[in-house]
CSV table of C-alpha atoms in Angstrom, one decimal:
chain,number,residue,atom,x,y,z
A,208,UNK,CA,0.0,0.0,0.0
A,209,UNK,CA,2.9,2.4,0.8
A,210,UNK,CA,4.6,1.6,-2.4
A,211,UNK,CA,1.4,2.3,-4.3
A,212,UNK,CA,1.0,5.7,-2.6
A,213,UNK,CA,4.6,6.5,-3.2
A,214,UNK,CA,4.4,5.6,-6.9
A,215,UNK,CA,1.2,7.7,-7.3
A,216,UNK,CA,2.9,10.6,-5.6
A,217,UNK,CA,5.9,10.4,-7.9
A,218,UNK,CA,3.7,10.2,-11.1
A,219,UNK,CA,1.9,13.4,-10.1
A,220,UNK,CA,5.1,15.3,-9.5
A,221,UNK,CA,4.8,17.8,-12.3
A,222,UNK,CA,6.6,21.0,-12.7
A,223,UNK,CA,5.0,24.0,-11.1
A,224,UNK,CA,7.4,26.7,-12.5
A,225,UNK,CA,10.2,27.1,-14.9
A,226,UNK,CA,13.4,29.2,-14.6
A,227,UNK,CA,13.9,31.3,-17.8
A,228,UNK,CA,16.4,34.0,-18.9
A,229,UNK,CA,15.1,37.6,-19.0
A,230,UNK,CA,18.1,39.8,-20.2
A,231,UNK,CA,20.8,39.1,-17.8
A,232,UNK,CA,18.5,37.9,-15.0
A,233,UNK,CA,16.9,34.6,-14.4
A,234,UNK,CA,13.1,34.8,-13.4
A,235,UNK,CA,10.7,32.1,-12.3
A,236,UNK,CA,7.5,31.6,-14.4
A,237,UNK,CA,4.7,29.7,-12.7
A,238,UNK,CA,3.1,27.0,-15.0
A,239,UNK,CA,-0.4,28.7,-14.3
A,240,UNK,CA,1.0,31.7,-16.0
A,241,UNK,CA,1.9,29.8,-19.3
A,242,UNK,CA,-0.6,29.8,-22.0
A,243,UNK,CA,1.3,27.5,-24.2
A,244,UNK,CA,4.7,26.3,-25.3
A,245,UNK,CA,5.8,26.2,-28.9
A,246,UNK,CA,8.9,25.4,-31.0
A,247,UNK,CA,10.3,28.2,-33.0
A,248,UNK,CA,13.0,26.9,-35.4
A,249,UNK,CA,13.7,24.0,-33.2
A,250,UNK,CA,14.0,26.2,-30.1
A,251,UNK,CA,11.2,25.8,-27.6
A,252,UNK,CA,9.6,28.8,-26.1
A,253,UNK,CA,6.8,29.5,-23.7
A,254,UNK,CA,4.2,32.4,-24.0
A,255,UNK,CA,2.6,33.8,-21.0
A,256,UNK,CA,-0.9,35.2,-20.7
A,257,UNK,CA,0.5,38.8,-21.1
A,258,UNK,CA,2.1,37.8,-24.3
A,259,UNK,CA,5.7,37.6,-23.0
A,260,UNK,CA,7.8,35.1,-24.9
A,261,UNK,CA,10.8,33.2,-23.2
A,262,UNK,CA,13.1,30.5,-24.3
A,263,UNK,CA,13.1,27.3,-22.4
A,264,UNK,CA,16.1,24.8,-22.3
A,265,UNK,CA,14.1,21.7,-22.8
A,266,UNK,CA,12.7,19.9,-25.9
A,267,UNK,CA,9.0,19.4,-26.5
A,268,UNK,CA,9.3,15.7,-25.5
A,269,UNK,CA,10.9,16.7,-22.1
A,270,UNK,CA,8.3,19.4,-21.6
A,271,UNK,CA,5.5,17.0,-22.3
A,272,UNK,CA,6.7,14.6,-19.6
A,273,UNK,CA,7.2,17.6,-17.0
A,274,UNK,CA,3.8,19.0,-17.4
A,275,UNK,CA,0.4,17.9,-15.8
A,276,UNK,CA,-1.6,16.2,-18.8
A,277,UNK,CA,-4.8,17.3,-17.1
A,278,UNK,CA,-3.9,20.9,-17.8
A,279,UNK,CA,-1.5,20.8,-20.8
A,280,UNK,CA,-2.1,18.9,-24.1
A,281,UNK,CA,0.4,18.0,-26.9
A,282,UNK,CA,-1.5,19.3,-29.8
A,283,UNK,CA,1.2,18.5,-32.4
A,284,UNK,CA,5.1,18.4,-32.8
A,285,UNK,CA,5.3,22.1,-32.2
A,286,UNK,CA,2.6,23.0,-29.5
A,287,UNK,CA,1.7,22.1,-26.0
A,288,UNK,CA,-1.2,24.1,-25.0
A,289,UNK,CA,-3.0,24.8,-21.6
A,290,UNK,CA,-6.8,24.1,-21.6
A,291,UNK,CA,-7.6,27.6,-20.7
A,292,UNK,CA,-5.8,29.0,-23.6
A,293,UNK,CA,-8.2,27.2,-26.1
A,294,UNK,CA,-10.9,29.6,-27.3
A,295,UNK,CA,-12.3,27.9,-30.3
A,296,UNK,CA,-12.2,24.5,-31.9
A,297,UNK,CA,-13.0,24.0,-35.6
A,298,UNK,CA,-13.4,20.8,-37.5
A,299,UNK,CA,-10.8,20.6,-40.5
A,300,UNK,CA,-10.0,18.5,-43.5
A,301,UNK,CA,-9.3,14.8,-42.9
A,302,UNK,CA,-10.5,14.7,-39.3
A,303,UNK,CA,-8.0,17.2,-38.1
A,304,UNK,CA,-8.9,20.0,-35.7
A,305,UNK,CA,-8.0,23.7,-36.0
A,306,UNK,CA,-7.7,25.5,-32.7
A,307,UNK,CA,-7.7,29.2,-31.8
A,308,UNK,CA,-5.9,30.1,-28.6
A,309,UNK,CA,-5.4,33.3,-26.5
A,310,UNK,CA,-3.1,35.0,-26.7
A,311,UNK,CA,-3.3,34.4,-30.4
A,312,UNK,CA,-0.5,32.6,-32.1
A,313,UNK,CA,0.0,34.6,-35.4
A,314,UNK,CA,2.7,32.7,-37.2
A,315,UNK,CA,0.5,29.8,-38.3
A,316,UNK,CA,-2.7,27.9,-37.6
A,317,UNK,CA,-2.4,25.4,-34.8
A,318,UNK,CA,-3.6,22.2,-35.9
A,319,UNK,CA,-4.5,18.8,-34.0
A,320,UNK,CA,-3.7,15.7,-36.0
A,321,UNK,CA,-6.4,13.3,-36.9
A,322,UNK,CA,-4.7,10.7,-34.7
A,323,UNK,CA,-5.0,13.1,-31.6
A,324,UNK,CA,-8.3,14.7,-32.5
A,325,UNK,CA,-10.4,12.4,-30.2
A,326,UNK,CA,-8.0,12.5,-27.4
A,327,UNK,CA,-8.0,16.4,-27.7
A,328,UNK,CA,-11.8,16.4,-27.6
A,329,UNK,CA,-12.0,14.1,-24.6
A,330,UNK,CA,-9.3,16.2,-22.8
A,331,UNK,CA,-11.2,19.5,-23.5
A,332,UNK,CA,-14.3,17.8,-22.1
A,333,UNK,CA,-13.0,17.0,-18.7
């Protein structure tokens, strides 16, 4: 029983903040202040609710394992999105989903693949 509780505690030990560079300083950003993570030319970044962009020293795969899957979802290879950031979900071609987020991501549309579309809808419905 104790081992089960310990295993559950370790599996729910997700990051609550990230240390990022801001000029010559380091600042701590709470995960609740992060709207989404995105890959920008193979460099991972986070965007806060007030549209501040910071670089993070992790890959998208590492970030995915650090974040609570009840709060963040890996939409595709380039995005991990917080549920509160999703403003609209649109059906798209071939079973894909197109999502709008706040703050808006202006470089391209954010797509959820056909393979992840059902998981995404189930996640958003929780």
